[in-house]
PDB file of C-alpha atoms and ligand atoms in Angstrom:
ATOM      1  CA  UNK A 264      97.428 128.270  84.682  1.00  0.00           C
ATOM      2  CA  UNK A 265      97.840 129.038  88.417  1.00  0.00           C
ATOM      3  CA  UNK A 266     101.264 128.348  89.846  1.00  0.00           C
ATOM      4  CA  UNK A 267     100.923 125.179  91.953  1.00  0.00           C
ATOM      5  CA  UNK A 268     101.362 125.654  95.715  1.00  0.00           C
ATOM      6  CA  UNK A 269     104.703 124.468  97.133  1.00  0.00           C
ATOM      7  CA  UNK A 270     104.496 120.759  97.994  1.00  0.00           C
ATOM      8  CA  UNK A 271     104.363 119.662 101.637  1.00  0.00           C
ATOM      9  CA  UNK A 272     105.567 116.126 102.401  1.00  0.00           C
ATOM     10  CA  UNK A 273     102.784 113.919 103.705  1.00  0.00           C
ATOM     11  CA  UNK A 274     101.808 110.276 103.914  1.00  0.00           C
ATOM     12  CA  UNK A 275      98.520 108.455 104.501  1.00  0.00           C
ATOM     13  CA  UNK A 276      97.994 104.713 104.946  1.00  0.00           C
ATOM     14  CA  UNK A 277      95.002 102.450 105.444  1.00  0.00           C
ATOM     15  CA  UNK A 278      94.653  98.882 106.666  1.00  0.00           C
ATOM     16  CA  UNK A 279      91.283  98.043 105.140  1.00  0.00           C
ATOM     17  CA  UNK A 280      87.673  99.232 105.149  1.00  0.00           C
ATOM     18  CA  UNK A 281      85.255  96.698 106.617  1.00  0.00           C
ATOM     19  CA  UNK A 282      83.468  95.836 109.855  1.00  0.00           C
ATOM     20  CA  UNK A 283      86.684  95.455 111.867  1.00  0.00           C
ATOM     21  CA  UNK A 284      85.784  93.176 114.803  1.00  0.00           C
ATOM     22  CA  UNK A 285      86.190  94.779 118.260  1.00  0.00           C
ATOM     23  CA  UNK A 286      89.017  92.434 119.198  1.00  0.00           C
ATOM     24  CA  UNK A 287      90.981  93.411 116.066  1.00  0.00           C
ATOM     25  CA  UNK A 288      90.595  97.191 116.297  1.00  0.00           C
ATOM     26  CA  UNK A 289      93.679  97.859 118.398  1.00  0.00           C
ATOM     27  CA  UNK A 290      95.995  95.814 116.173  1.00  0.00           C
ATOM     28  CA  UNK A 291      94.654  97.646 113.124  1.00  0.00           C
ATOM     29  CA  UNK A 292      95.362 101.004 114.801  1.00  0.00           C
ATOM     30  CA  UNK A 293      98.853  99.862 115.702  1.00  0.00           C
ATOM     31  CA  UNK A 294      99.485  98.463 112.213  1.00  0.00           C
ATOM     32  CA  UNK A 295      98.564 101.808 110.649  1.00  0.00           C
ATOM     33  CA  UNK A 296     100.650 103.781 113.134  1.00  0.00           C
ATOM     34  CA  UNK A 297     103.743 101.621 112.574  1.00  0.00           C
ATOM     35  CA  UNK A 298     103.322 101.829 108.799  1.00  0.00           C
ATOM     36  CA  UNK A 299     102.874 105.602 108.697  1.00  0.00           C
ATOM     37  CA  UNK A 300     105.950 106.017 110.900  1.00  0.00           C
ATOM     38  CA  UNK A 301     107.984 103.794 108.552  1.00  0.00           C
ATOM     39  CA  UNK A 302     106.934 105.863 105.525  1.00  0.00           C
ATOM     40  CA  UNK A 303     107.365 109.210 107.291  1.00  0.00           C
ATOM     41  CA  UNK A 304     110.917 108.249 108.316  1.00  0.00           C
ATOM     42  CA  UNK A 305     111.765 108.025 104.597  1.00  0.00           C
ATOM     43  CA  UNK A 306     110.185 111.415 103.826  1.00  0.00           C
ATOM     44  CA  UNK A 307     111.857 113.332 106.688  1.00  0.00           C
ATOM     45  CA  UNK A 308     115.235 112.043 105.514  1.00  0.00           C
ATOM     46  CA  UNK A 309     114.485 113.663 102.143  1.00  0.00           C
ATOM     47  CA  UNK A 310     113.605 110.310 100.536  1.00  0.00           C
ATOM     48  CA  UNK A 311     111.338 109.681  97.560  1.00  0.00           C
ATOM     49  CA  UNK A 312     107.557 109.266  97.788  1.00  0.00           C
ATOM     50  CA  UNK A 313     107.784 105.846  96.141  1.00  0.00           C
ATOM     51  CA  UNK A 314     110.248 104.626  98.762  1.00  0.00           C
ATOM     52  CA  UNK A 315     107.979 105.944 101.537  1.00  0.00           C
ATOM     53  CA  UNK A 316     105.032 104.026 100.031  1.00  0.00           C
ATOM     54  CA  UNK A 317     107.141 100.857  99.770  1.00  0.00           C
ATOM     55  CA  UNK A 318     108.272 101.171 103.397  1.00  0.00           C
ATOM     56  CA  UNK A 319     104.731 101.739 104.662  1.00  0.00           C
ATOM     57  CA  UNK A 320     103.180  98.903 102.657  1.00  0.00           C
ATOM     58  CA  UNK A 321     106.033  96.530 103.541  1.00  0.00           C
ATOM     59  CA  UNK A 322     105.409  97.255 107.216  1.00  0.00           C
ATOM     60  CA  UNK A 323     101.737  96.277 106.829  1.00  0.00           C
ATOM     61  CA  UNK A 324     102.621  93.183 104.774  1.00  0.00           C
ATOM     62  CA  UNK A 325     104.908  92.055 107.601  1.00  0.00           C
ATOM     63  CA  UNK A 326     102.170  92.658 110.194  1.00  0.00           C
ATOM     64  CA  UNK A 327     100.492  89.268 110.572  1.00  0.00           C
ATOM     65  CA  UNK A 328      97.275  90.911 111.811  1.00  0.00           C
ATOM     66  CA  UNK A 329      96.580  92.600 108.477  1.00  0.00           C
ATOM     67  CA  UNK A 330      95.335  91.236 105.159  1.00  0.00           C
ATOM     68  CA  UNK A 331      98.470  91.663 103.047  1.00  0.00           C
ATOM     69  CA  UNK A 332     101.613  89.551 102.893  1.00  0.00           C
ATOM     70  CA  UNK A 333     101.993  87.322 105.964  1.00  0.00           C
ATOM     71  CA  UNK A 334      98.731  86.601 107.785  1.00  0.00           C
ATOM     72  CA  UNK A 335      96.486  87.268 104.771  1.00  0.00           C
ATOM     73  CA  UNK A 336      93.073  85.675 104.268  1.00  0.00           C
ATOM     74  CA  UNK A 337      92.957  82.294 102.516  1.00  0.00           C
ATOM     75  CA  UNK A 338      91.541  81.085  99.221  1.00  0.00           C
ATOM     76  CA  UNK A 339      88.860  78.372  99.166  1.00  0.00           C
ATOM     77  CA  UNK A 340      91.688  75.841  98.959  1.00  0.00           C
ATOM     78  CA  UNK A 341      93.443  77.250 102.036  1.00  0.00           C
ATOM     79  CA  UNK A 342      96.303  79.110 100.317  1.00  0.00           C
ATOM     80  CA  UNK A 343      97.550  82.659 100.716  1.00  0.00           C
ATOM     81  CA  UNK A 344      97.381  84.274  97.256  1.00  0.00           C
ATOM     82  CA  UNK A 345      98.620  87.850  97.074  1.00  0.00           C
ATOM     83  CA  UNK A 346      98.158  90.860  94.786  1.00  0.00           C
ATOM     84  CA  UNK A 347     100.031  94.191  94.924  1.00  0.00           C
ATOM     85  CA  UNK A 348     100.771  97.219  92.791  1.00  0.00           C
ATOM     86  CA  UNK A 349     102.326 100.662  92.931  1.00  0.00           C
ATOM     87  CA  UNK A 350     102.637 103.750  90.762  1.00  0.00           C
ATOM     88  CA  UNK A 351     105.158 106.546  90.400  1.00  0.00           C
ATOM     89  CA  UNK A 352     103.213 109.764  89.759  1.00  0.00           C
ATOM     90  CA  UNK A 353     106.213 111.531  88.216  1.00  0.00           C
ATOM     91  CA  UNK A 354     106.891 109.023  85.430  1.00  0.00           C
ATOM     92  CA  UNK A 355     103.429 107.373  85.487  1.00  0.00           C
ATOM     93  CA  UNK A 356     105.240 104.013  85.623  1.00  0.00           C
ATOM     94  CA  UNK A 357     103.365 101.185  87.357  1.00  0.00           C
ATOM     95  CA  UNK A 358     104.357  97.742  88.571  1.00  0.00           C
ATOM     96  CA  UNK A 359     102.131  94.961  89.854  1.00  0.00           C
ATOM     97  CA  UNK A 360     101.951  91.252  90.651  1.00  0.00           C
ATOM     98  CA  UNK A 361      98.886  89.041  91.021  1.00  0.00           C
ATOM     99  CA  UNK A 362      98.097  85.626  92.525  1.00  0.00           C
ATOM    100  CA  UNK A 363     101.521  85.286  94.133  1.00  0.00           C
ATOM    101  CA  UNK A 364     101.840  82.431  96.652  1.00  0.00           C
ATOM    102  CA  UNK A 365     105.462  82.351  97.713  1.00  0.00           C
ATOM    103  CA  UNK A 366     106.796  85.906  98.151  1.00  0.00           C
ATOM    104  CA  UNK A 367     106.836  87.632 101.532  1.00  0.00           C
ATOM    105  CA  UNK A 368     106.566  91.210 100.262  1.00  0.00           C
ATOM    106  CA  UNK A 369     104.517  91.470  97.057  1.00  0.00           C
ATOM    107  CA  UNK A 370     104.968  95.270  97.059  1.00  0.00           C
ATOM    108  CA  UNK A 371     108.706  94.710  96.525  1.00  0.00           C
ATOM    109  CA  UNK A 372     107.937  92.235  93.742  1.00  0.00           C
ATOM    110  CA  UNK A 373     105.687  94.917  92.203  1.00  0.00           C
ATOM    111  CA  UNK A 374     108.521  97.434  92.489  1.00  0.00           C
ATOM    112  CA  UNK A 375     110.820  95.072  90.566  1.00  0.00           C
ATOM    113  CA  UNK A 376     108.187  94.920  87.810  1.00  0.00           C
ATOM    114  CA  UNK A 377     107.839  98.721  87.834  1.00  0.00           C
ATOM    115  CA  UNK A 378     111.547  99.027  87.038  1.00  0.00           C
ATOM    116  CA  UNK A 379     111.040  97.034  83.815  1.00  0.00           C
ATOM    117  CA  UNK A 380     108.989  97.840  80.704  1.00  0.00           C
ATOM    118  CA  UNK A 381     106.108  95.652  81.969  1.00  0.00           C
ATOM    119  CA  UNK A 382     103.219  96.544  84.281  1.00  0.00           C
ATOM    120  CA  UNK A 383     101.633  93.343  85.634  1.00  0.00           C
ATOM    121  CA  UNK A 384     103.179  89.888  86.084  1.00  0.00           C
ATOM    122  CA  UNK A 385     101.332  86.752  87.143  1.00  0.00           C
ATOM    123  CA  UNK A 386     101.183  82.999  86.603  1.00  0.00           C
ATOM    124  CA  UNK A 387     104.054  80.561  86.170  1.00  0.00           C
ATOM    125  CA  UNK A 388     105.968  82.849  83.816  1.00  0.00           C
ATOM    126  CA  UNK A 389     105.471  85.787  86.138  1.00  0.00           C
ATOM    127  CA  UNK A 390     107.019  83.843  88.997  1.00  0.00           C
ATOM    128  CA  UNK A 391     110.006  82.924  86.810  1.00  0.00           C
ATOM    129  CA  UNK A 392     110.327  86.618  85.993  1.00  0.00           C
ATOM    130  CA  UNK A 393     110.414  87.459  89.706  1.00  0.00           C
ATOM    131  CA  UNK A 394     113.070  84.770  90.254  1.00  0.00           C
ATOM    132  CA  UNK A 395     115.166  86.266  87.460  1.00  0.00           C
ATOM    133  CA  UNK A 396     114.829  89.683  89.105  1.00  0.00           C
ATOM    134  CA  UNK A 397     116.036  88.408  92.454  1.00  0.00           C
ATOM    135  CA  UNK A 398     112.751  88.502  94.399  1.00  0.00           C
ATOM    136  CA  UNK A 399     113.282  85.889  97.147  1.00  0.00           C
ATOM    137  CA  UNK A 400     110.827  83.023  97.607  1.00  0.00           C
ATOM    138  CA  UNK A 401     109.448  81.814 100.938  1.00  0.00           C
ATOM    139  CA  UNK A 402     107.658  78.653 102.037  1.00  0.00           C
ATOM    140  CA  UNK A 403     103.937  79.403 101.355  1.00  0.00           C
ATOM    141  CA  UNK A 404     103.069  77.840 104.748  1.00  0.00           C
ATOM    142  CA  UNK A 405     105.091  80.581 106.459  1.00  0.00           C
ATOM    143  CA  UNK A 406     102.549  83.153 105.232  1.00  0.00           C
ATOM    144  CA  UNK A 407      99.584  81.381 106.874  1.00  0.00           C
ATOM    145  CA  UNK A 408      98.198  82.445 110.257  1.00  0.00           C
ATOM    146  CA  UNK A 409      96.035  79.986 112.266  1.00  0.00           C
ATOM    147  CA  UNK A 410      93.417  82.709 112.769  1.00  0.00           C
ATOM    148  CA  UNK A 411      92.808  82.659 109.019  1.00  0.00           C
ATOM    149  CA  UNK A 412      92.221  78.901 108.868  1.00  0.00           C
ATOM    150  CA  UNK A 413      89.383  79.372 111.386  1.00  0.00           C
ATOM    151  CA  UNK A 414      88.054  82.374 109.466  1.00  0.00           C
ATOM    152  CA  UNK A 415      88.000  80.346 106.243  1.00  0.00           C
ATOM    153  CA  UNK A 416      86.020  77.509 107.850  1.00  0.00           C
ATOM    154  CA  UNK A 417      83.494  80.040 109.115  1.00  0.00           C
ATOM    155  CA  UNK A 418      83.316  81.847 105.761  1.00  0.00           C
ATOM    156  CA  UNK A 419      82.748  78.624 103.791  1.00  0.00           C
ATOM    157  CA  UNK A 420      80.013  77.549 106.178  1.00  0.00           C
ATOM    158  CA  UNK A 421      78.218  80.849 105.620  1.00  0.00           C
ATOM    159  CA  UNK A 422      78.819  80.844 101.870  1.00  0.00           C
ATOM    160  CA  UNK A 423      79.650  77.492 100.307  1.00  0.00           C
ATOM    161  CA  UNK A 424      79.596  79.174  96.863  1.00  0.00           C
ATOM    162  CA  UNK A 425      82.508  81.104  95.448  1.00  0.00           C
ATOM    163  CA  UNK A 426      83.184  83.141  98.562  1.00  0.00           C
ATOM    164  CA  UNK A 427      82.449  86.445  96.867  1.00  0.00           C
ATOM    165  CA  UNK A 428      78.844  86.935  97.907  1.00  0.00           C
ATOM    166  CA  UNK A 429      80.116  88.538 101.088  1.00  0.00           C
ATOM    167  CA  UNK A 430      80.538  91.633  99.017  1.00  0.00           C
ATOM    168  CA  UNK A 431      76.817  92.008  98.625  1.00  0.00           C
ATOM    169  CA  UNK A 432      76.468  92.216 102.388  1.00  0.00           C
ATOM    170  CA  UNK A 433      79.008  94.919 101.893  1.00  0.00           C
ATOM    171  CA  UNK A 434      80.342  95.480 105.340  1.00  0.00           C
ATOM    172  CA  UNK A 435      81.392  92.026 106.464  1.00  0.00           C
ATOM    173  CA  UNK A 436      84.199  91.209 104.074  1.00  0.00           C
ATOM    174  CA  UNK A 437      86.577  89.160 106.209  1.00  0.00           C
ATOM    175  CA  UNK A 438      89.826  91.042 105.829  1.00  0.00           C
ATOM    176  CA  UNK A 439      90.787  93.580 103.223  1.00  0.00           C
ATOM    177  CA  UNK A 440      93.557  95.489 101.584  1.00  0.00           C
ATOM    178  CA  UNK A 441      96.340  97.784 102.804  1.00  0.00           C
ATOM    179  CA  UNK A 442      97.507 100.870 100.939  1.00  0.00           C
ATOM    180  CA  UNK A 443      99.634 104.005 101.130  1.00  0.00           C
ATOM    181  CA  UNK A 444      99.966 107.328  99.327  1.00  0.00           C
ATOM    182  CA  UNK A 445     102.852 109.781  99.796  1.00  0.00           C
ATOM    183  CA  UNK A 446     104.141 113.091  98.495  1.00  0.00           C
ATOM    184  CA  UNK A 447     107.751 114.072  99.065  1.00  0.00           C
ATOM    185  CA  UNK A 448     109.535 117.395  99.522  1.00  0.00           C
ATOM    186  CA  UNK A 449     109.830 118.066  95.800  1.00  0.00           C
ATOM    187  CA  UNK A 450     106.253 117.122  94.976  1.00  0.00           C
ATOM    188  CA  UNK A 451     106.690 113.578  93.732  1.00  0.00           C
ATOM    189  CA  UNK A 452     103.558 111.518  94.456  1.00  0.00           C
ATOM    190  CA  UNK A 453     103.334 107.715  94.701  1.00  0.00           C
ATOM    191  CA  UNK A 454     100.581 105.261  95.620  1.00  0.00           C
ATOM    192  CA  UNK A 455     100.541 101.531  96.328  1.00  0.00           C
ATOM    193  CA  UNK A 456      98.291  98.717  97.519  1.00  0.00           C
ATOM    194  CA  UNK A 457      98.704  95.114  98.665  1.00  0.00           C
ATOM    195  CA  UNK A 458      96.199  92.418  99.616  1.00  0.00           C
ATOM    196  CA  UNK A 459      95.352  88.798 100.217  1.00  0.00           C
ATOM    197  CA  UNK A 460      91.974  89.587  98.612  1.00  0.00           C
ATOM    198  CA  UNK A 461      88.728  88.191  99.955  1.00  0.00           C
ATOM    199  CA  UNK A 462      88.487  85.228 102.326  1.00  0.00           C
ATOM    200  CA  UNK A 463      87.243  82.134 100.485  1.00  0.00           C
ATOM    201  CA  UNK A 464      87.974  83.516  97.007  1.00  0.00           C
ATOM    202  CA  UNK A 465      88.529  80.974  94.245  1.00  0.00           C
ATOM    203  CA  UNK A 466      92.169  80.546  93.227  1.00  0.00           C
ATOM    204  CA  UNK A 467      93.113  82.969  90.455  1.00  0.00           C
ATOM    205  CA  UNK A 468      90.484  85.550  91.425  1.00  0.00           C
ATOM    206  CA  UNK A 469      91.983  89.026  91.397  1.00  0.00           C
ATOM    207  CA  UNK A 470      90.371  92.233  92.631  1.00  0.00           C
ATOM    208  CA  UNK A 471      91.307  95.875  92.207  1.00  0.00           C
ATOM    209  CA  UNK A 472      94.574  95.858  94.139  1.00  0.00           C
ATOM    210  CA  UNK A 473      97.066  95.048  91.341  1.00  0.00           C
ATOM    211  CA  UNK A 474      95.283  97.166  88.735  1.00  0.00           C
ATOM    212  CA  UNK A 475      96.396 100.786  88.225  1.00  0.00           C
ATOM    213  CA  UNK A 476      93.396 103.092  88.191  1.00  0.00           C
ATOM    214  CA  UNK A 477      91.287 100.654  90.225  1.00  0.00           C
ATOM    215  CA  UNK A 478      93.330  99.919  93.379  1.00  0.00           C
ATOM    216  CA  UNK A 479      95.814 102.799  93.191  1.00  0.00           C
ATOM    217  CA  UNK A 480      96.805 105.708  90.964  1.00  0.00           C
ATOM    218  CA  UNK A 481      99.272 108.600  91.117  1.00  0.00           C
ATOM    219  CA  UNK A 482      99.900 111.652  88.979  1.00  0.00           C
ATOM    220  CA  UNK A 483     102.139 114.476  90.227  1.00  0.00           C
ATOM    221  CA  UNK A 484      99.909 116.937  88.343  1.00  0.00           C
ATOM    222  CA  UNK A 485      96.858 116.030  90.442  1.00  0.00           C
ATOM    223  CA  UNK A 486      97.009 113.557  93.357  1.00  0.00           C
ATOM    224  CA  UNK A 487      97.641 109.990  94.444  1.00  0.00           C
ATOM    225  CA  UNK A 488      94.997 107.567  95.705  1.00  0.00           C
ATOM    226  CA  UNK A 489      94.701 104.021  97.048  1.00  0.00           C
ATOM    227  CA  UNK A 490      91.492 102.039  97.507  1.00  0.00           C
ATOM    228  CA  UNK A 491      90.138  99.277  99.672  1.00  0.00           C
ATOM    229  CA  UNK A 492      86.950  97.249  99.721  1.00  0.00           C
ATOM    230  CA  UNK A 493      85.009  94.980  97.490  1.00  0.00           C
ATOM    231  CA  UNK A 494      87.296  94.485  94.490  1.00  0.00           C
ATOM    232  CA  UNK A 495      84.805  93.727  91.715  1.00  0.00           C
ATOM    233  CA  UNK A 496      82.973  97.093  91.760  1.00  0.00           C
ATOM    234  CA  UNK A 497      86.313  98.829  92.364  1.00  0.00           C
ATOM    235  CA  UNK A 498      87.564  97.224  89.153  1.00  0.00           C
ATOM    236  CA  UNK A 499      84.434  98.154  87.222  1.00  0.00           C
ATOM    237  CA  UNK A 500      84.582 101.792  88.283  1.00  0.00           C
ATOM    238  CA  UNK A 501      88.306 102.480  88.463  1.00  0.00           C
ATOM    239  CA  UNK A 502      87.836 104.270  91.764  1.00  0.00           C
ATOM    240  CA  UNK A 503      91.458 105.350  92.300  1.00  0.00           C
ATOM    241  CA  UNK A 504      91.724 107.053  88.911  1.00  0.00           C
ATOM    242  CA  UNK A 505      88.312 108.675  89.398  1.00  0.00           C
ATOM    243  CA  UNK A 506      89.330 110.115  92.775  1.00  0.00           C
ATOM    244  CA  UNK A 507      92.595 111.460  91.332  1.00  0.00           C
ATOM    245  CA  UNK A 508      90.753 113.087  88.434  1.00  0.00           C
ATOM    246  CA  UNK A 509      88.244 114.662  90.824  1.00  0.00           C
ATOM    247  CA  UNK A 510      91.193 116.096  92.775  1.00  0.00           C
ATOM    248  CA  UNK A 511      92.055 118.199  89.706  1.00  0.00           C
ATOM    249  CA  UNK A 512      88.907 120.249  90.433  1.00  0.00           C
ATOM    250  CA  UNK A 513      88.162 119.608  94.119  1.00  0.00           C
ATOM    251  CA  UNK A 514      90.019 119.626  97.415  1.00  0.00           C
ATOM    252  CA  UNK A 515      91.412 116.285  98.631  1.00  0.00           C
ATOM    253  CA  UNK A 516      88.616 115.457 101.063  1.00  0.00           C
ATOM    254  CA  UNK A 517      85.831 116.385  98.616  1.00  0.00           C
ATOM    255  CA  UNK A 518      87.483 114.349  95.834  1.00  0.00           C
ATOM    256  CA  UNK A 519      87.400 111.193  97.969  1.00  0.00           C
ATOM    257  CA  UNK A 520      83.850 111.848  99.117  1.00  0.00           C
ATOM    258  CA  UNK A 521      82.526 112.463  95.578  1.00  0.00           C
ATOM    259  CA  UNK A 522      84.306 109.401  94.200  1.00  0.00           C
ATOM    260  CA  UNK A 523      83.004 107.202  97.003  1.00  0.00           C
ATOM    261  CA  UNK A 524      79.457 108.528  96.520  1.00  0.00           C
ATOM    262  CA  UNK A 525      79.586 107.491  92.862  1.00  0.00           C
ATOM    263  CA  UNK A 526      81.058 104.117  93.857  1.00  0.00           C
ATOM    264  CA  UNK A 527      78.130 103.491  96.180  1.00  0.00           C
ATOM    265  CA  UNK A 528      75.322 104.923  94.047  1.00  0.00           C
ATOM    266  CA  UNK A 529      76.322 103.596  90.631  1.00  0.00           C
ATOM    267  CA  UNK A 530      78.343 100.475  91.438  1.00  0.00           C
ATOM    268  CA  UNK A 531      76.760  99.454  94.775  1.00  0.00           C
ATOM    269  CA  UNK A 532      80.288  99.217  96.124  1.00  0.00           C
ATOM    270  CA  UNK A 533      81.504  99.182  99.701  1.00  0.00           C
ATOM    271  CA  UNK A 534      84.979 100.311 100.658  1.00  0.00           C
ATOM    272  CA  UNK A 535      87.164 103.340 101.049  1.00  0.00           C
ATOM    273  CA  UNK A 536      89.747 105.578  99.409  1.00  0.00           C
ATOM    274  CA  UNK A 537      92.722 107.582 100.730  1.00  0.00           C
ATOM    275  CA  UNK A 538      94.219 110.466  98.750  1.00  0.00           C
ATOM    276  CA  UNK A 539      96.928 113.137  98.851  1.00  0.00           C
ATOM    277  CA  UNK A 540      96.635 116.204  96.624  1.00  0.00           C
ATOM    278  CA  UNK A 541      99.621 117.806  94.900  1.00  0.00           C
ATOM    279  CA  UNK A 542      99.762 120.452  97.669  1.00  0.00           C
ATOM    280  CA  UNK A 543     100.088 117.728 100.328  1.00  0.00           C
ATOM    281  CA  UNK A 544      96.476 117.949 101.507  1.00  0.00           C
ATOM    282  CA  UNK A 545      94.911 114.764 102.841  1.00  0.00           C
ATOM    283  CA  UNK A 546      91.568 113.153 102.017  1.00  0.00           C
ATOM    284  CA  UNK A 547      89.892 109.906 102.973  1.00  0.00           C
ATOM    285  CA  UNK A 548      86.335 108.540 102.803  1.00  0.00           C
ATOM    286  CA  UNK A 549      84.713 105.166 103.427  1.00  0.00           C
ATOM    287  CA  UNK A 550      81.192 103.739 103.492  1.00  0.00           C
ATOM    288  CA  UNK A 551      81.907 100.733 105.711  1.00  0.00           C
ATOM    289  CA  UNK A 552      81.663 100.797 109.532  1.00  0.00           C
ATOM    290  CA  UNK A 553      85.442 101.273 109.831  1.00  0.00           C
ATOM    291  CA  UNK A 554      88.525 102.051 107.783  1.00  0.00           C
ATOM    292  CA  UNK A 555      91.751 101.836 109.747  1.00  0.00           C
ATOM    293  CA  UNK A 556      93.838 104.806 108.634  1.00  0.00           C
ATOM    294  CA  UNK A 557      96.745 107.005 109.727  1.00  0.00           C
ATOM    295  CA  UNK A 558      98.470 110.055 108.291  1.00  0.00           C
ATOM    296  CA  UNK A 559     101.341 112.370 109.017  1.00  0.00           C
ATOM    297  CA  UNK A 560     102.592 115.699 107.688  1.00  0.00           C
ATOM    298  CA  UNK A 561     104.802 118.549 108.905  1.00  0.00           C
ATOM    299  CA  UNK A 562     101.955 120.325 110.676  1.00  0.00           C
ATOM    300  CA  UNK A 563     101.246 117.394 112.985  1.00  0.00           C
ATOM    301  CA  UNK A 564     103.297 116.682 116.107  1.00  0.00           C
ATOM    302  CA  UNK A 565     102.511 112.977 115.788  1.00  0.00           C
ATOM    303  CA  UNK A 566     100.519 110.822 113.351  1.00  0.00           C
ATOM    304  CA  UNK A 567      96.723 110.984 113.269  1.00  0.00           C
ATOM    305  CA  UNK A 568      95.283 107.475 113.651  1.00  0.00           C
ATOM    306  CA  UNK A 569      91.563 106.943 113.150  1.00  0.00           C
ATOM    307  CA  UNK A 570      88.688 105.782 111.037  1.00  0.00           C
ATOM    308  CA  UNK A 571      87.843 103.004 113.460  1.00  0.00           C
ATOM    309  CA  UNK A 572      84.459 103.378 115.121  1.00  0.00           C
ATOM    310  CA  UNK A 573      84.363 103.065 118.894  1.00  0.00           C
ATOM    311  CA  UNK A 574      82.560  99.970 120.199  1.00  0.00           C
TER     312      UNK A 574
HETATM  313  N1  LIG B 150      90.113  95.003  97.532  1.00  0.00           N
HETATM  314  C1  LIG B 150      90.763  93.785  97.537  1.00  0.00           C
HETATM  315  C2  LIG B 150      90.099  92.730  96.756  1.00  0.00           C
HETATM  316  O1  LIG B 150      88.907  92.800  96.508  1.00  0.00           O
HETATM  317  O2  LIG B 150      90.772  91.789  96.382  1.00  0.00           O
END
């Protein structure tokens, strides 16, 4: 087998693939920039990829303009209900939480799960588990942004059903996921994702974001990937795992493009995927009008921010 190239630290983040409205484009750019800077600060200090991913995702969860943590989209009943997961590509350990209503940073809750022998915690027992592991609670109302109450009213008027038919339109999902992938100086890869899901979703509905292989995947021997978009086809396909496996044979950009092509042609999915190969190369692809994204590595003077179409 060829000797792998020496790893180059790098990080890529996204803040959702959808038809980002003109008035929200700048805040999405800024959210990605702030997140990539938070993750890069960990990597330049010699920190671990998983800690860079946590820092980047936490930054986007705390950004009330993005659909993760505070400011997320609302369920049909008007609640914030959050999913998150992350994976350590060295150990292949994963941690995830789903349908969480009273934690500010679900990615940190997922990290607490990752440190145990379990992978995914949800429901009443899952919340007790998080309490036992010291994950602080917050008032659920504190996670709600007025903008999202208005968006929910509009969404329910357009689709009084279960709120998920927006996916068939493909490009107009109100909101979406955030995610990050990083590789550190010694070649450790990590990937993570966090979301409020889809505006108007029924309570208990869960998409790809907390599921390893669907919303995120990392393997030091190949790549790390994180996905965004319509969660049901992402779950059916396992897009993140597919992109990582393609990166065993293809360069980072081609791996994302081939995976996304299959997602569209076979699963009629809309969304995007970001990826870092084991040599630190960057890839990203999306089939929506926009995917807010940013990345940074040692060759860049400052982070690249893009993926948002000009008006
Ligand atoms: N991709 C996020 C979701 O469908 O919940």
